[in-house]
């Protein structure tokens, strides 16, 4: 396992942290890579953002809840103005989750020598195919 990056282009390489192997079946494709680690980190930060903005059930909001509400209202206004009608409420949760997830992934990728999730081709293809199937089905 390589700890230090030698080049800024190392963020685009996939390194295995935990690899699974079996004598019975060929499961070499199962491994926990740096891409998996950063995907889990994005999901954890997404959950923490909404946990901190919950303010433990108090009525008065804190700074996290004000920031979350302002992002929510901004995305809701953009969705309503672009889609319009009753369809905007139908697609809003998907657009909000997608926006916050990509925002957190891009903010993490601005840290030097970290993985840029949105620069990985299989992440873009996975995201586009799952959105295409989710919207059309």
mmCIF file of C-alpha atoms in Angstrom:
data_model
loop_
_atom_site.group_PDB
_atom_site.id
_atom_site.type_symbol
_atom_site.label_atom_id
_atom_site.label_comp_id
_atom_site.label_asym_id
_atom_site.label_seq_id
_atom_site.Cartn_x
_atom_site.Cartn_y
_atom_site.Cartn_z
ATOM 1 C CA UNK A 1 0.000 0.000 0.000
ATOM 2 C CA UNK A 2 1.364 3.359 -1.027
ATOM 3 C CA UNK A 3 1.034 6.002 1.670
ATOM 4 C CA UNK A 4 2.547 9.091 0.082
ATOM 5 C CA UNK A 5 1.637 10.365 -3.352
ATOM 6 C CA UNK A 6 4.543 10.956 -5.696
ATOM 7 C CA UNK A 7 2.610 12.901 -8.275
ATOM 8 C CA UNK A 8 -0.606 14.937 -8.353
ATOM 9 C CA UNK A 9 -1.877 12.453 -10.945
ATOM 10 C CA UNK A 10 -1.934 9.712 -8.293
ATOM 11 C CA UNK A 11 -5.416 10.882 -7.303
ATOM 12 C CA UNK A 12 -6.752 9.310 -10.485
ATOM 13 C CA UNK A 13 -5.328 5.848 -9.717
ATOM 14 C CA UNK A 14 -7.214 3.202 -7.813
ATOM 15 C CA UNK A 15 -5.338 1.579 -4.924
ATOM 16 C CA UNK A 16 -6.607 -1.491 -3.072
ATOM 17 C CA UNK A 17 -6.877 -1.247 0.707
ATOM 18 C CA UNK A 18 -8.637 -4.546 1.309
ATOM 19 C CA UNK A 19 -8.748 -7.185 -1.422
ATOM 20 C CA UNK A 20 -10.846 -10.336 -1.174
ATOM 21 C CA UNK A 21 -9.665 -13.598 -2.655
ATOM 22 C CA UNK A 22 -11.056 -17.109 -2.633
ATOM 23 C CA UNK A 23 -9.799 -20.489 -3.749
ATOM 24 C CA UNK A 24 -13.321 -21.572 -4.692
ATOM 25 C CA UNK A 25 -14.549 -18.688 -6.806
ATOM 26 C CA UNK A 26 -12.916 -15.896 -8.738
ATOM 27 C CA UNK A 27 -13.826 -12.816 -6.697
ATOM 28 C CA UNK A 28 -10.801 -10.670 -7.494
ATOM 29 C CA UNK A 29 -13.121 -7.842 -8.458
ATOM 30 C CA UNK A 30 -14.243 -7.434 -4.823
ATOM 31 C CA UNK A 31 -11.958 -4.956 -3.088
ATOM 32 C CA UNK A 32 -12.141 -1.873 -0.917
ATOM 33 C CA UNK A 33 -10.260 0.843 -2.776
ATOM 34 C CA UNK A 34 -9.559 4.523 -2.208
ATOM 35 C CA UNK A 35 -12.586 5.237 -4.382
ATOM 36 C CA UNK A 36 -14.743 3.198 -2.001
ATOM 37 C CA UNK A 37 -13.243 4.998 0.980
ATOM 38 C CA UNK A 38 -14.041 8.431 -0.429
ATOM 39 C CA UNK A 39 -17.545 7.314 -1.432
ATOM 40 C CA UNK A 40 -18.199 6.228 2.157
ATOM 41 C CA UNK A 41 -16.727 9.537 3.350
ATOM 42 C CA UNK A 42 -19.092 11.510 1.081
ATOM 43 C CA UNK A 43 -22.084 9.557 2.388
ATOM 44 C CA UNK A 44 -20.949 10.058 5.996
ATOM 45 C CA UNK A 45 -20.529 13.811 5.501
ATOM 46 C CA UNK A 46 -23.938 13.946 3.823
ATOM 47 C CA UNK A 47 -25.492 12.234 6.853
ATOM 48 C CA UNK A 48 -23.555 14.468 9.274
ATOM 49 C CA UNK A 49 -24.727 17.608 7.475
ATOM 50 C CA UNK A 50 -28.345 16.654 8.018
ATOM 51 C CA UNK A 51 -27.681 15.421 11.570
ATOM 52 C CA UNK A 52 -26.048 18.705 12.582
ATOM 53 C CA UNK A 53 -28.811 20.723 10.968
ATOM 54 C CA UNK A 54 -31.460 18.779 12.912
ATOM 55 C CA UNK A 55 -30.420 20.669 16.088
ATOM 56 C CA UNK A 56 -31.544 17.795 18.332
ATOM 57 C CA UNK A 57 -35.227 18.581 17.854
ATOM 58 C CA UNK A 58 -35.145 22.148 19.172
ATOM 59 C CA UNK A 59 -37.430 24.686 17.528
ATOM 60 C CA UNK A 60 -34.783 27.370 17.178
ATOM 61 C CA UNK A 61 -32.315 26.550 14.419
ATOM 62 C CA UNK A 62 -28.563 26.702 14.599
ATOM 63 C CA UNK A 63 -26.081 27.802 11.932
ATOM 64 C CA UNK A 64 -26.077 24.386 10.305
ATOM 65 C CA UNK A 65 -29.859 24.379 9.953
ATOM 66 C CA UNK A 66 -29.869 27.908 8.499
ATOM 67 C CA UNK A 67 -27.273 26.859 5.909
ATOM 68 C CA UNK A 68 -29.200 23.676 5.106
ATOM 69 C CA UNK A 69 -32.503 25.539 4.761
ATOM 70 C CA UNK A 70 -30.950 28.135 2.469
ATOM 71 C CA UNK A 71 -29.499 25.425 0.200
ATOM 72 C CA UNK A 72 -32.838 23.611 0.281
ATOM 73 C CA UNK A 73 -34.797 26.740 -0.668
ATOM 74 C CA UNK A 74 -32.356 27.665 -3.419
ATOM 75 C CA UNK A 75 -32.581 24.236 -5.039
ATOM 76 C CA UNK A 76 -36.361 24.157 -4.592
ATOM 77 C CA UNK A 77 -36.750 27.551 -6.304
ATOM 78 C CA UNK A 78 -34.507 26.486 -9.183
ATOM 79 C CA UNK A 79 -36.401 23.205 -9.600
ATOM 80 C CA UNK A 80 -39.779 24.940 -9.519
ATOM 81 C CA UNK A 81 -38.726 27.623 -12.001
ATOM 82 C CA UNK A 82 -37.145 25.150 -14.448
ATOM 83 C CA UNK A 83 -39.646 22.279 -14.312
ATOM 84 C CA UNK A 84 -42.728 24.113 -13.098
ATOM 85 C CA UNK A 85 -46.110 22.737 -12.138
ATOM 86 C CA UNK A 86 -46.668 19.654 -10.045
ATOM 87 C CA UNK A 87 -43.732 17.770 -11.629
ATOM 88 C CA UNK A 88 -41.203 19.917 -9.731
ATOM 89 C CA UNK A 89 -42.196 18.363 -6.409
ATOM 90 C CA UNK A 90 -41.881 14.916 -7.932
ATOM 91 C CA UNK A 91 -38.227 15.374 -9.002
ATOM 92 C CA UNK A 92 -37.083 17.682 -6.199
ATOM 93 C CA UNK A 93 -35.806 15.039 -3.694
ATOM 94 C CA UNK A 94 -33.698 13.400 -6.393
ATOM 95 C CA UNK A 95 -32.241 16.715 -7.590
ATOM 96 C CA UNK A 96 -31.551 17.869 -4.017
ATOM 97 C CA UNK A 97 -29.778 14.629 -3.051
ATOM 98 C CA UNK A 98 -27.785 14.621 -6.267
ATOM 99 C CA UNK A 99 -26.740 18.263 -5.842
ATOM 100 C CA UNK A 100 -25.620 17.856 -2.217
ATOM 101 C CA UNK A 101 -23.772 14.611 -2.984
ATOM 102 C CA UNK A 102 -21.869 16.103 -5.917
ATOM 103 C CA UNK A 103 -21.166 19.273 -3.921
ATOM 104 C CA UNK A 104 -19.620 17.304 -1.044
ATOM 105 C CA UNK A 105 -17.650 15.062 -3.447
ATOM 106 C CA UNK A 106 -16.235 18.089 -5.269
ATOM 107 C CA UNK A 107 -15.354 19.864 -2.017
ATOM 108 C CA UNK A 108 -13.482 16.765 -0.821
ATOM 109 C CA UNK A 109 -11.656 16.494 -4.142
ATOM 110 C CA UNK A 110 -10.256 20.006 -3.675
ATOM 111 C CA UNK A 111 -8.059 18.693 -0.852
ATOM 112 C CA UNK A 112 -4.605 18.046 -2.355
ATOM 113 C CA UNK A 113 -3.849 14.396 -3.188
ATOM 114 C CA UNK A 114 -7.376 13.220 -2.490
ATOM 115 C CA UNK A 115 -9.561 11.273 -4.901
ATOM 116 C CA UNK A 116 -11.646 13.297 -7.326
ATOM 117 C CA UNK A 117 -14.808 11.194 -7.517
ATOM 118 C CA UNK A 118 -16.375 13.206 -10.310
ATOM 119 C CA UNK A 119 -13.257 12.685 -12.451
ATOM 120 C CA UNK A 120 -13.635 8.896 -12.350
ATOM 121 C CA UNK A 121 -15.306 7.564 -15.476
ATOM 122 C CA UNK A 122 -17.029 4.639 -13.766
ATOM 123 C CA UNK A 123 -18.565 6.998 -11.156
ATOM 124 C CA UNK A 124 -19.985 9.222 -13.900
ATOM 125 C CA UNK A 125 -21.336 6.230 -15.849
ATOM 126 C CA UNK A 126 -22.803 4.633 -12.699
ATOM 127 C CA UNK A 127 -24.478 7.892 -11.716
ATOM 128 C CA UNK A 128 -25.869 8.616 -15.182
ATOM 129 C CA UNK A 129 -27.197 5.080 -15.743
ATOM 130 C CA UNK A 130 -28.842 4.954 -12.326
ATOM 131 C CA UNK A 131 -30.459 8.365 -12.884
ATOM 132 C CA UNK A 132 -31.598 7.384 -16.352
ATOM 133 C CA UNK A 133 -33.162 4.167 -15.051
ATOM 134 C CA UNK A 134 -34.692 5.950 -12.046
ATOM 135 C CA UNK A 135 -36.330 8.665 -14.125
ATOM 136 C CA UNK A 136 -37.550 6.507 -17.006
ATOM 137 C CA UNK A 137 -38.862 3.531 -15.014
#
